[in-house]
Coordinates of C-alpha atoms and ligand atoms in Angstrom, one line a residue:
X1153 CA 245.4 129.6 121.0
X1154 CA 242.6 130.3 123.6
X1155 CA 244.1 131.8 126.6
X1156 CA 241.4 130.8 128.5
X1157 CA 242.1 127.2 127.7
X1158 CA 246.4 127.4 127.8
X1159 CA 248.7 126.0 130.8
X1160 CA 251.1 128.1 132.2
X1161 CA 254.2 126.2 130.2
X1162 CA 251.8 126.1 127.0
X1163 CA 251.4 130.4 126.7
X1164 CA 255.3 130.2 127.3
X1165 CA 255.5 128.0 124.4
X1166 CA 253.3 129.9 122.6
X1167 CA 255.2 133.2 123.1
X1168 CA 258.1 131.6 121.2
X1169 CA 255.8 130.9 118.1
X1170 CA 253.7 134.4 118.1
X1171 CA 253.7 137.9 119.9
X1172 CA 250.3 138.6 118.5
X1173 CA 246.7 138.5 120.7
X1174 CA 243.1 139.4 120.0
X1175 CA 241.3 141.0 122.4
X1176 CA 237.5 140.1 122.0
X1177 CA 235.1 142.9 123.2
X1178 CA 231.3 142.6 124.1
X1179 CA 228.5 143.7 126.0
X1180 CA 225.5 142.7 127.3
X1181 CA 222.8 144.4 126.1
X1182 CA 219.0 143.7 124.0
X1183 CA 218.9 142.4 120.5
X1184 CA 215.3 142.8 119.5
X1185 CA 212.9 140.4 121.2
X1186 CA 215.1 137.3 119.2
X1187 CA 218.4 137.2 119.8
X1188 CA 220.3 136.9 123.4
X1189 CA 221.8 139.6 125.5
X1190 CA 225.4 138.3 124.9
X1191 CA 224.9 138.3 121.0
X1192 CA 228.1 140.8 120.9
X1193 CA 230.3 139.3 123.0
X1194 CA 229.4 135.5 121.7
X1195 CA 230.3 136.9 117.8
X1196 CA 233.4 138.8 118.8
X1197 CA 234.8 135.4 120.7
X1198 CA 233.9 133.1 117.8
X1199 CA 234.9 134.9 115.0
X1200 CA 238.3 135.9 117.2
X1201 CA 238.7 131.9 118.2
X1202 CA 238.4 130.9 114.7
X1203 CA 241.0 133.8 113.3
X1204 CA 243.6 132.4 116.0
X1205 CA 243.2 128.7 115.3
X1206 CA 243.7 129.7 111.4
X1207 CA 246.9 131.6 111.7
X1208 CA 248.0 130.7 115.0
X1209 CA 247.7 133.8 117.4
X1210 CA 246.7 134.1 120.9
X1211 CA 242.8 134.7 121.9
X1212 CA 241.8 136.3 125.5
X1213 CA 239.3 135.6 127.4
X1214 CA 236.2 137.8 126.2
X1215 CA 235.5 141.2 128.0
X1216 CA 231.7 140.6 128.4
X1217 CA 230.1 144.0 129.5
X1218 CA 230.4 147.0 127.5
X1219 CA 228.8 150.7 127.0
X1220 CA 225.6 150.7 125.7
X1221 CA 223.8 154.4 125.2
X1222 CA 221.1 153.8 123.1
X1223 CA 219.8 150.3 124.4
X1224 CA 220.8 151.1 128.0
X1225 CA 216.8 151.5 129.2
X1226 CA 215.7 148.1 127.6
X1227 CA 215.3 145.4 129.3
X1228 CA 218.8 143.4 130.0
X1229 CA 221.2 145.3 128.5
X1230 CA 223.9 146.0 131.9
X1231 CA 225.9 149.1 130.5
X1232 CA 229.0 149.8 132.1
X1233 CA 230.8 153.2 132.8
X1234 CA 233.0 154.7 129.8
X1235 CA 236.0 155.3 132.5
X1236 CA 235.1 151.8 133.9
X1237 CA 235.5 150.3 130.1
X1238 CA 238.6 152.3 129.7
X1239 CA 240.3 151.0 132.5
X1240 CA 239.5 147.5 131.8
X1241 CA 241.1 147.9 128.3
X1242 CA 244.3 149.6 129.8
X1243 CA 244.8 147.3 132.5
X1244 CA 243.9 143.8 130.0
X1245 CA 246.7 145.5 127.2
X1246 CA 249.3 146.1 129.9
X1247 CA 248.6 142.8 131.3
X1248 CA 249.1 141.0 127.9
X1249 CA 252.4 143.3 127.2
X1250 CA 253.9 142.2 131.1
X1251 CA 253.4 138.1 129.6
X1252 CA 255.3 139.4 126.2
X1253 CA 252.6 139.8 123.7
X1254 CA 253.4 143.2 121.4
X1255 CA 250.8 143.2 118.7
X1256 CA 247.3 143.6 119.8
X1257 CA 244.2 143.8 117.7
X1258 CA 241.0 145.0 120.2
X1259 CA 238.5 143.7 118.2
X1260 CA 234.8 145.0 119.7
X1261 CA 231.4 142.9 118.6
X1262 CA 229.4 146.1 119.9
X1263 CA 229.9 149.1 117.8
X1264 CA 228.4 152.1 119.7
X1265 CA 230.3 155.1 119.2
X1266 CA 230.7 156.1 122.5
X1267 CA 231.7 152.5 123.6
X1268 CA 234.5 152.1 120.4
X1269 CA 235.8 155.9 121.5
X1270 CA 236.5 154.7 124.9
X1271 CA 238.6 151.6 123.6
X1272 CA 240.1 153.9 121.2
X1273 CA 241.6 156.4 124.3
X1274 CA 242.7 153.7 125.5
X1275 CA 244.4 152.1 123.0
X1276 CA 246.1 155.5 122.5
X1277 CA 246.7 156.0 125.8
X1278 CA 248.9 151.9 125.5
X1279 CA 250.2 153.6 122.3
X1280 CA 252.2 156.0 124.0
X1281 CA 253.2 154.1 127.1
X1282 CA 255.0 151.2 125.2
X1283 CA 256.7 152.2 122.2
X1284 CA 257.6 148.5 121.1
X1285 CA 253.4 147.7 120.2
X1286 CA 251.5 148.0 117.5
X1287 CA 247.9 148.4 118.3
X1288 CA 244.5 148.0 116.1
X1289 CA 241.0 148.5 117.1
X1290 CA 238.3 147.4 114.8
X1291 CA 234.1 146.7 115.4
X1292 CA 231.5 144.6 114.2
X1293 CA 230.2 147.4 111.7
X1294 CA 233.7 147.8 110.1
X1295 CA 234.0 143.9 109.1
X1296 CA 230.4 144.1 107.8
X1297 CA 231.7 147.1 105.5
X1298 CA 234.8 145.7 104.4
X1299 CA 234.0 141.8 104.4
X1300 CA 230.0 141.7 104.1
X1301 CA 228.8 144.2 101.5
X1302 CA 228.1 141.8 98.7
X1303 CA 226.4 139.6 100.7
X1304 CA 223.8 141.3 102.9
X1305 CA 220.8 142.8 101.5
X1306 CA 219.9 145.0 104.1
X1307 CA 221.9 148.2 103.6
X1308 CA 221.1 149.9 107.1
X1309 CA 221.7 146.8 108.6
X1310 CA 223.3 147.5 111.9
X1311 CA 221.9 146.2 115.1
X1312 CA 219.9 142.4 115.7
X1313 CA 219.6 142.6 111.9
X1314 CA 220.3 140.5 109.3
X1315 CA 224.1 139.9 109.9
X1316 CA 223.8 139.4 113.6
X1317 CA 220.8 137.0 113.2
X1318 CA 222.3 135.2 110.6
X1319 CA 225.9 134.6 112.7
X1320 CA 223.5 133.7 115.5
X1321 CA 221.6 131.7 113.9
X1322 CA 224.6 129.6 112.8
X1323 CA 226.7 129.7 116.2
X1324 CA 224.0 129.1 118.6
X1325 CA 220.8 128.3 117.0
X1326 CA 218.7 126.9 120.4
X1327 CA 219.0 130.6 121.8
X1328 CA 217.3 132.4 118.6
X1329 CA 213.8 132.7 119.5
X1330 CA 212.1 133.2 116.0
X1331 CA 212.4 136.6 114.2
X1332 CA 211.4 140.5 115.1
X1333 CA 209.6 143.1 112.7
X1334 CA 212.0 145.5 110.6
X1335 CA 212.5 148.7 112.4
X1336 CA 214.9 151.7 111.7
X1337 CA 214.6 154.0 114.9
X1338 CA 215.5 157.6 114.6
X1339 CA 216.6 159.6 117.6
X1340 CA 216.2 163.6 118.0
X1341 CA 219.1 165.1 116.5
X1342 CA 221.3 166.5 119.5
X1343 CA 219.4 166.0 121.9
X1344 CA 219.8 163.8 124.8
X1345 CA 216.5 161.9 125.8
X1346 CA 215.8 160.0 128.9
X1347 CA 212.9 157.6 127.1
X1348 CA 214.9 155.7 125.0
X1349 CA 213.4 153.1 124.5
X1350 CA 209.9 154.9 123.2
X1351 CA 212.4 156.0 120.6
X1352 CA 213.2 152.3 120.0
X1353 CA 210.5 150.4 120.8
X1354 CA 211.4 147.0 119.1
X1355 CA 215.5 147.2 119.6
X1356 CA 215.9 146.4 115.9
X1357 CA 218.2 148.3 113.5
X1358 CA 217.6 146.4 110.3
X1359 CA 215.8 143.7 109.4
X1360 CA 216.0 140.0 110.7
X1361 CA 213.5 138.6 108.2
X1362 CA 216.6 139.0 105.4
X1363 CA 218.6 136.3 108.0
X1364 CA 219.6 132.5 108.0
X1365 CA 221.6 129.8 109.1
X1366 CA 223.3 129.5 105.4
X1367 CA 223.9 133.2 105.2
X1368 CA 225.5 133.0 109.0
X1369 CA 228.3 130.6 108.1
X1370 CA 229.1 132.6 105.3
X1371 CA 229.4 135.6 106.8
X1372 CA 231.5 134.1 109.7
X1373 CA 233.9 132.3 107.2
X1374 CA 234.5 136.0 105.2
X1375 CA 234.6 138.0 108.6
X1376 CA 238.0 135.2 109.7
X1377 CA 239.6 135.9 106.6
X1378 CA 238.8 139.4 106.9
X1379 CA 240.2 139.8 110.6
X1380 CA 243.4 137.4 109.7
X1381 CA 244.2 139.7 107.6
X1382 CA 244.4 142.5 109.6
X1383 CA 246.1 140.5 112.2
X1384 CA 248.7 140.1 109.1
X1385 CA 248.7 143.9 108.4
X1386 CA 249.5 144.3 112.0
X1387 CA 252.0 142.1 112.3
X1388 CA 253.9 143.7 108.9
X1389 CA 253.4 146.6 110.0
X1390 CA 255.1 146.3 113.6
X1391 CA 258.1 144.3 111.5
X1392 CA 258.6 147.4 109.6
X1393 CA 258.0 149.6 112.6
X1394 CA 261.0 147.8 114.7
X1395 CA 263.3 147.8 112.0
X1396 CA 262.9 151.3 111.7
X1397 CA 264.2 152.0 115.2
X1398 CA 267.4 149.6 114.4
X1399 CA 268.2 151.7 111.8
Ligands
ZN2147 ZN1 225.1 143.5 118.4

């Protein structure tokens, strides 16, 4: 159920069948010298479109542009403001709740830590304005922990590595251009430095030589059961949680 894609009288339809959305979460920002700038935001929108056509909840629209720290001096990535972010998540989730929708899963293809904090204040911040929601917030690195383990090789795999290359390689295949060298960049510890990318010079955390097409489509069939299933554990839990105020 694409939002993007509904008429007006279909989301009313819709509304009587789930209360349940996804909200897909991106950025635009450098994935090695191989993959696009919108790898984050393409992955989170078509593992999200696929979870809602398999148990029937709504899909927004992607949020394309996220906060990006570490990759924000490469070339491409367009990093927007934390407060900027935050606002865009509190004003999408109290959208979505004004059409009716009351279990939301924010569901973020870029998992900076800075950018997933700011979607987390926010979600808080939903959490105890409405108390009729239930509210989850989950990133690309937690479905590679929970769904992925036995199937990548890589174990730092994190950024333009082998999951990401593989899904891309898969979903989009014309906009992979070839491969990029294994690299594992370390950053001073507390320190804030202006030269990022000397400290990154290929914008790889992983390695994309352990990636293919094969590997992508299985990856992206174990991350939709994966997120259903959260979607489910949402939606129980929110049951239970309104029958607790009844009684
Ligand atoms: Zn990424």
């Amino acid at each position: 159920m694409l939002i993007e894609a509904m008429t007006m009288r279909e989301f009313e339809e819709g509304l009587k069948q789930t209360k349940s959305v996804i909200v897909p979460l991106g950025s635009v920002e450098e994935h090695g010298n191989h993959l696009p700038l919108g790898t984050d935001t393409i992955q989170a929108y078509e593992i999200s479109a696929r979870v809602g056509e398999k148990i029937g909840v709504f899909v927004c629209p992607p949020l394309y542009y996220g906060l990006c720290r570490s990759s924000s001096k490469h070339p491409g990535t367009l990093s927007i403001k934390g407060s900027t972010l935050r606002s865009l998540v509190v004003d999408l989730v109290e959208a979505l709740y004004g059409q009716g929708l009351r279990v939301f899963l924010l569901f973020s293809g870029h998992a900076g830590g800075t950018h997933l904090a700011m979607i987390l204040d926010a979600a808080e911040e939903m959490l105890d304005k409405f108390d009729d929601i239930t509210l989850g917030v989950i990133s690309y690195l937690d479905i590679a922990d929970e769904a992925w383990a036995a199937e990548l090789e890589c174990e730092k795999d994190s950024h333009a590595g082998e999951s990401e290359t593989s899904l891309m390689t898969y979903l989009r295949p014309g906009w992979v251009k070839g491969t990029s060298p294994e690299e594992y960049p370390e950053f001073p510890k507390y320190i804030l430095v202006r030269n990022k990318r000397s400290y990154w010079q290929g914008g790889v955390w992983g390695d994309p030589g352990k990636a293919s097409a094969d590997k992508g489509e299985r990856l992206l069939r174990s991350a939709v059961d994966f997120l259903a299933g959260v979607v489910k554990k949402l939606e129980k839990f929110h049951e239970e949680s309104l029958s607790d105020v009844v009684t």
